Amino acid sequence: MKRIIVTGGAGFLGSHLCERLLKENNHVIAIDNFFTGSKENISHLLDNKNFEIIINDIIEYIHVECDEIYNFACPASPIHYQRNPVHTFKTSIFGILNMLNLARDCKARILQASTSEVYGDPLEHPQKENYWGHVNPNGIRSCYDEGKRSAETLMMDYYRQYNTDIKIIRIFNTYGPRMNENDGRVVSNFIIQALQNIPITVYGDGSQTRSFCYCDDLIDGAIKMMNSENFIGPVNLGNPYEMTVLEFAKKIVDMTNSKSQIIFKDLPQDDPIKRQPDITLAKEKLNWKPDYKLEEGLKKTIEYFDNYLKNK
């Protein structure tokens, strides 16, 4: 039985990862400070004898004996990471330093949950892993974008200097049950607005594109990456099926039978115009590609938010 740390283990993706690792007969230690994570996300795991939760901010030193570390701790939506940008940057830099030192000391393998935001507002489309990105280093999104880019730098430096056993995944837009209601992301925003029959807010003219990966597919990819040999990444994990934000809004209205009208607001600063992963490398190295069709994943997500709003 492996002892596996999941930082951000009470978050949206972290909680799904903890659940999956427990099903695979591991001892899972979730570390979370509940900045954006929630106790409700892991409440169903608390009775499992192979699960423990440590309330801690990873910018503070912690030592826990382990075999593997999944570093998923960091606010990932603009509303939350811009709420305290200095702390967001510290989470990426001091947090990964603490986890890399822990991995080195325990001779553990560490996986960094990086992001498609390392590509910024890309000039290459779709984005491949060898693209260096087009990122504003001093904008309102920089605390997250540059923090994640710096974390990748530290991962590679520990690999080269200390031979630390590392893995890097770059996560593209992911959705599913347990998304934060107030995270400002397009999936949760549109579903909640549609279920409440209030106006759906599209930023810009809605022609910007996104691709959406269901959480179960993403977790599959992360675990495959952790268990892979002779491949450290970075590797894109996401769904290459691309659509405009306006098309997506209309789909949500249709799937929820909503009376919501679509309204348009100004596009936020540095909001990417296009975002689509090239997953050739993931197919080749991990034998991974997303299985969920968009409608399939959205149905589960809509059900989750419908129940959430009814029980609120």
Coordinates of C-alpha atoms in Angstrom, one line a residue:
M1 CA 0.0 0.0 0.0
K2 CA 1.5 3.3 -1.1
R3 CA 1.3 6.4 1.1
I4 CA 0.2 9.2 -1.2
I5 CA 0.0 12.9 -0.4
V6 CA -2.6 15.0 -2.3
T7 CA -2.1 18.7 -1.7
G8 CA -5.3 20.6 -2.3
G9 CA -7.0 17.3 -1.5
A10 CA -10.3 19.0 -0.5
G11 CA -10.6 20.9 -3.7
F12 CA -12.6 20.1 -6.8
L13 CA -10.0 17.9 -8.6
G14 CA -8.1 17.0 -5.4
S15 CA -11.2 15.4 -3.9
H16 CA -11.9 13.3 -7.0
L17 CA -8.2 12.2 -7.0
C18 CA -8.3 11.2 -3.3
E19 CA -11.5 9.2 -4.0
R20 CA -9.9 7.4 -6.9
L21 CA -6.6 6.6 -5.1
L22 CA -8.5 5.1 -2.2
K23 CA -10.4 2.9 -4.5
E24 CA -7.0 1.7 -5.8
N25 CA -6.1 0.6 -2.3
N26 CA -3.7 3.4 -1.3
H27 CA -3.3 5.3 2.0
V28 CA -4.1 8.9 1.1
I29 CA -3.1 11.9 3.0
A30 CA -4.9 15.1 1.9
I31 CA -3.3 18.4 2.8
D32 CA -5.5 21.5 2.5
N33 CA -5.9 24.9 4.1
F34 CA -9.6 25.2 2.8
F35 CA -8.8 28.5 1.0
T36 CA -10.9 27.2 -1.9
G37 CA -11.3 23.6 -0.9
S38 CA -14.3 22.4 1.1
K39 CA -14.9 19.9 3.9
E40 CA -18.1 18.8 2.1
N41 CA -15.9 17.6 -0.9
I42 CA -14.2 15.0 1.3
S43 CA -16.9 14.3 4.0
H44 CA -17.7 10.9 2.4
L45 CA -14.1 9.8 2.8
L46 CA -13.6 10.7 6.4
D47 CA -14.7 7.2 7.7
N48 CA -12.2 5.4 5.5
K49 CA -9.3 4.1 7.6
N50 CA -6.9 4.7 4.8
F51 CA -7.7 8.4 4.5
E52 CA -6.5 11.3 6.6
I53 CA -6.7 15.1 6.2
I54 CA -4.1 17.5 7.5
I55 CA -5.1 21.1 7.7
N56 CA -2.0 23.0 6.5
D57 CA -0.9 25.6 4.0
I58 CA 1.8 24.2 1.8
I59 CA 3.8 27.4 2.0
E60 CA 4.6 26.3 5.5
Y61 CA 7.0 23.4 6.1
I62 CA 5.6 20.0 6.7
H63 CA 7.1 16.6 6.9
V64 CA 5.0 13.5 6.2
E65 CA 6.5 10.2 5.1
C66 CA 5.2 9.3 1.7
D67 CA 5.9 7.4 -1.6
E68 CA 4.1 9.8 -4.0
I69 CA 3.0 13.5 -4.0
Y70 CA 0.3 15.0 -6.2
N71 CA 0.7 18.7 -5.9
F72 CA -2.8 20.1 -6.7
A73 CA -2.8 23.0 -4.1
C74 CA -3.4 26.4 -5.7
P75 CA -6.5 28.5 -6.4
A76 CA -7.2 27.9 -10.1
S77 CA -10.0 30.3 -11.0
P78 CA -9.3 34.1 -11.6
I79 CA -11.8 35.2 -8.9
H80 CA -10.0 33.2 -6.3
Y81 CA -6.4 33.6 -7.3
Q82 CA -6.8 37.3 -7.8
R83 CA -8.4 37.6 -4.3
N84 CA -5.0 37.3 -2.8
P85 CA -2.4 37.4 -5.6
V86 CA 0.6 37.4 -3.3
H87 CA -0.5 34.3 -1.5
T88 CA -1.3 32.6 -4.9
F89 CA 2.2 33.3 -6.0
K90 CA 3.6 32.0 -2.7
T91 CA 1.6 28.8 -3.1
S92 CA 3.2 28.1 -6.4
I93 CA 6.7 29.0 -5.4
F94 CA 7.1 28.2 -1.7
G95 CA 4.6 25.4 -1.9
I96 CA 6.4 23.5 -4.6
L97 CA 9.7 24.1 -2.9
N98 CA 8.4 22.5 0.3
M99 CA 6.9 19.6 -1.7
L100 CA 10.1 19.1 -3.8
N101 CA 12.2 19.0 -0.6
L102 CA 9.8 16.5 0.9
A103 CA 10.0 14.4 -2.2
R104 CA 13.8 14.5 -2.2
D105 CA 14.0 13.7 1.5
C106 CA 11.5 10.8 1.2
K107 CA 12.8 9.6 -2.2
A108 CA 9.2 10.0 -3.4
R109 CA 7.8 10.7 -6.9
I110 CA 6.1 14.1 -7.3
L111 CA 3.6 15.2 -9.8
Q112 CA 3.0 18.9 -10.4
A113 CA -0.5 19.9 -11.5
S114 CA 0.5 22.7 -13.9
T115 CA -1.9 24.5 -16.2
S116 CA -2.7 25.5 -19.8
E117 CA -2.3 29.1 -18.4
V118 CA 1.5 28.6 -18.9
Y119 CA 0.7 29.2 -22.6
G120 CA -0.9 32.6 -21.8
D121 CA -2.9 34.1 -24.7
P122 CA -1.3 31.7 -27.2
L123 CA 0.0 32.6 -30.6
E124 CA 0.1 28.9 -31.5
H125 CA -3.1 26.9 -32.0
P126 CA -3.6 24.2 -30.8
Q127 CA -1.0 24.4 -28.1
K128 CA 1.8 21.8 -28.0
E129 CA 4.1 21.2 -25.0
N130 CA 7.1 22.6 -26.8
Y131 CA 5.4 26.0 -27.2
W132 CA 6.9 28.5 -24.7
G133 CA 3.8 30.7 -24.4
H134 CA 2.7 34.3 -24.7
V135 CA 2.3 35.5 -21.1
N136 CA 1.9 38.9 -19.6
P137 CA 4.4 38.9 -16.7
N138 CA 2.8 41.8 -14.8
G139 CA -1.0 41.6 -15.5
I140 CA -3.8 40.7 -13.1
R141 CA -3.5 37.0 -14.1
S142 CA 0.3 36.9 -13.7
C143 CA 0.3 35.7 -10.1
Y144 CA -1.2 32.4 -11.3
D145 CA 0.3 32.2 -14.8
E146 CA 3.9 33.1 -13.9
G147 CA 3.6 31.2 -10.6
K148 CA 2.8 28.0 -12.4
R149 CA 5.5 28.6 -15.0
S150 CA 8.0 29.2 -12.1
A151 CA 6.9 26.0 -10.4
E152 CA 7.7 24.0 -13.6
T153 CA 11.1 25.7 -13.6
L154 CA 11.7 24.5 -10.0
M155 CA 10.5 21.0 -10.9
M156 CA 13.0 20.8 -13.7
D157 CA 15.8 22.2 -11.7
Y158 CA 15.3 19.7 -8.9
Y159 CA 15.3 17.0 -11.5
R160 CA 18.6 18.2 -13.0
Q161 CA 20.3 19.1 -9.7
Y162 CA 19.0 16.5 -7.3
N163 CA 17.7 13.8 -9.7
T164 CA 14.3 14.2 -8.0
D165 CA 11.6 11.9 -9.5
I166 CA 9.2 14.4 -11.2
K167 CA 6.2 14.5 -13.4
I168 CA 4.5 17.6 -14.9
I169 CA 1.0 17.7 -16.3
R170 CA -0.7 20.8 -17.9
I171 CA -4.4 20.8 -17.1
F172 CA -6.8 22.4 -19.6
N173 CA -10.3 23.5 -18.7
T174 CA -11.8 20.7 -16.5
Y175 CA -15.4 20.5 -15.1
G176 CA -17.6 18.2 -13.1
P177 CA -19.3 17.7 -9.8
R178 CA -17.8 19.6 -6.8
M179 CA -16.8 22.6 -8.8
N180 CA -16.9 25.7 -6.6
E181 CA -20.2 27.5 -7.0
N182 CA -18.5 30.9 -6.8
D183 CA -15.3 30.3 -8.8
G184 CA -16.3 32.4 -11.8
R185 CA -15.6 29.7 -14.3
V186 CA -17.6 29.4 -17.4
V187 CA -19.1 25.9 -16.7
S188 CA -20.3 26.6 -13.1
N189 CA -21.4 30.2 -14.0
F190 CA -23.5 29.2 -16.9
I191 CA -25.1 26.2 -15.3
I192 CA -26.0 28.0 -12.1
Q193 CA -27.4 31.0 -14.0
A194 CA -29.4 28.7 -16.3
L195 CA -30.9 26.7 -13.5
Q196 CA -32.0 29.9 -11.8
N197 CA -33.3 31.3 -15.1
I198 CA -31.2 34.5 -14.6
P199 CA -29.2 36.1 -17.4
I200 CA -26.2 34.2 -18.6
T201 CA -23.2 36.4 -18.7
V202 CA -20.8 36.0 -21.7
Y203 CA -17.7 38.1 -21.7
G204 CA -16.6 39.7 -24.9
D205 CA -18.7 38.7 -28.0
G206 CA -18.5 35.0 -27.1
S207 CA -16.3 34.1 -30.0
Q208 CA -13.4 33.0 -27.8
T209 CA -12.9 29.3 -27.7
R210 CA -12.5 26.7 -24.9
S211 CA -12.3 23.0 -24.7
F212 CA -13.8 21.1 -21.7
C213 CA -12.5 17.9 -20.1
Y214 CA -14.6 15.9 -17.6
C215 CA -13.0 15.5 -14.2
D216 CA -12.9 11.6 -14.3
D217 CA -11.0 11.7 -17.6
L218 CA -8.5 14.2 -16.2
I219 CA -7.9 12.1 -13.1
D220 CA -7.3 9.1 -15.3
G221 CA -4.6 11.0 -17.1
A222 CA -3.0 12.3 -13.9
I223 CA -2.7 8.8 -12.5
K224 CA -1.4 7.3 -15.7
M225 CA 1.2 10.0 -15.7
M226 CA 2.2 9.3 -12.1
N227 CA 2.6 5.6 -12.9
S228 CA 4.5 6.1 -16.2
E229 CA 8.2 5.4 -16.5
N230 CA 10.9 7.2 -18.5
F231 CA 8.7 10.2 -19.2
I232 CA 8.6 13.3 -17.0
G233 CA 6.6 15.6 -19.2
P234 CA 5.3 18.2 -19.4
V235 CA 2.2 16.7 -21.0
N236 CA -1.1 18.3 -21.9
L237 CA -4.2 16.8 -20.4
G238 CA -7.5 18.1 -21.7
N239 CA -10.2 17.6 -24.3
P240 CA -9.2 18.8 -27.8
Y241 CA -12.9 19.3 -28.8
E242 CA -13.1 23.1 -29.2
M243 CA -16.2 25.3 -29.2
T244 CA -16.9 29.0 -28.7
V245 CA -18.1 30.3 -25.4
L246 CA -21.3 31.5 -27.0
E247 CA -22.0 28.0 -28.4
F248 CA -21.4 26.6 -25.0
A249 CA -23.8 29.0 -23.4
K250 CA -26.5 28.0 -25.8
K251 CA -25.9 24.3 -25.1
I252 CA -26.3 24.9 -21.4
V253 CA -29.6 26.8 -21.9
D254 CA -30.8 23.9 -24.1
M255 CA -29.7 21.1 -21.7
T256 CA -31.3 22.8 -18.6
N257 CA -34.5 23.9 -20.5
S258 CA -33.7 27.4 -19.1
K259 CA -35.5 30.6 -19.7
S260 CA -32.3 32.6 -19.3
Q261 CA -31.3 35.2 -21.8
I262 CA -27.7 35.6 -22.9
I263 CA -26.1 39.0 -22.1
F264 CA -22.7 40.3 -23.0
K265 CA -20.1 42.0 -20.8
D266 CA -16.6 43.4 -21.4
L267 CA -13.8 40.8 -21.8
P268 CA -11.5 40.8 -18.7
Q269 CA -7.8 41.7 -19.1
D270 CA -5.5 39.0 -20.6
D271 CA -8.4 36.6 -21.1
P272 CA -7.2 34.0 -23.6
I273 CA -8.9 34.2 -27.0
K274 CA -8.2 30.5 -27.9
R275 CA -7.5 27.5 -25.7
Q276 CA -7.2 24.0 -27.2
P277 CA -4.7 21.2 -26.2
D278 CA -2.7 19.2 -28.6
I279 CA -2.8 15.8 -26.9
T280 CA -0.6 13.8 -29.3
L281 CA 2.0 13.3 -26.6
A282 CA -0.5 12.0 -24.0
K283 CA -1.8 9.5 -26.6
E284 CA 1.7 8.3 -27.4
K285 CA 3.3 8.3 -23.9
L286 CA 0.3 7.5 -21.7
N287 CA -2.2 5.8 -24.0
W288 CA -4.6 8.5 -22.8
K289 CA -7.4 10.4 -24.3
P290 CA -10.7 11.7 -22.8
D291 CA -13.6 9.3 -23.1
Y292 CA -16.5 11.4 -21.8
K293 CA -18.6 13.2 -24.4
L294 CA -19.4 16.8 -23.5
E295 CA -23.2 16.2 -23.1
E296 CA -22.4 13.1 -20.9
G297 CA -20.2 15.1 -18.5
L298 CA -22.5 18.1 -18.5
K299 CA -25.5 16.0 -17.5
K300 CA -23.7 14.8 -14.4
T301 CA -22.5 18.4 -13.6
I302 CA -26.0 19.9 -14.1
E303 CA -27.5 17.2 -11.8
Y304 CA -24.9 18.1 -9.1
F305 CA -25.6 21.8 -9.2
D306 CA -29.3 21.3 -9.4
N307 CA -29.1 19.2 -6.1
Y308 CA -26.7 21.7 -4.6
L309 CA -29.1 24.7 -5.2
K310 CA -32.1 22.7 -3.9
N311 CA -30.3 21.8 -0.7
K312 CA -28.6 25.2 -0.2

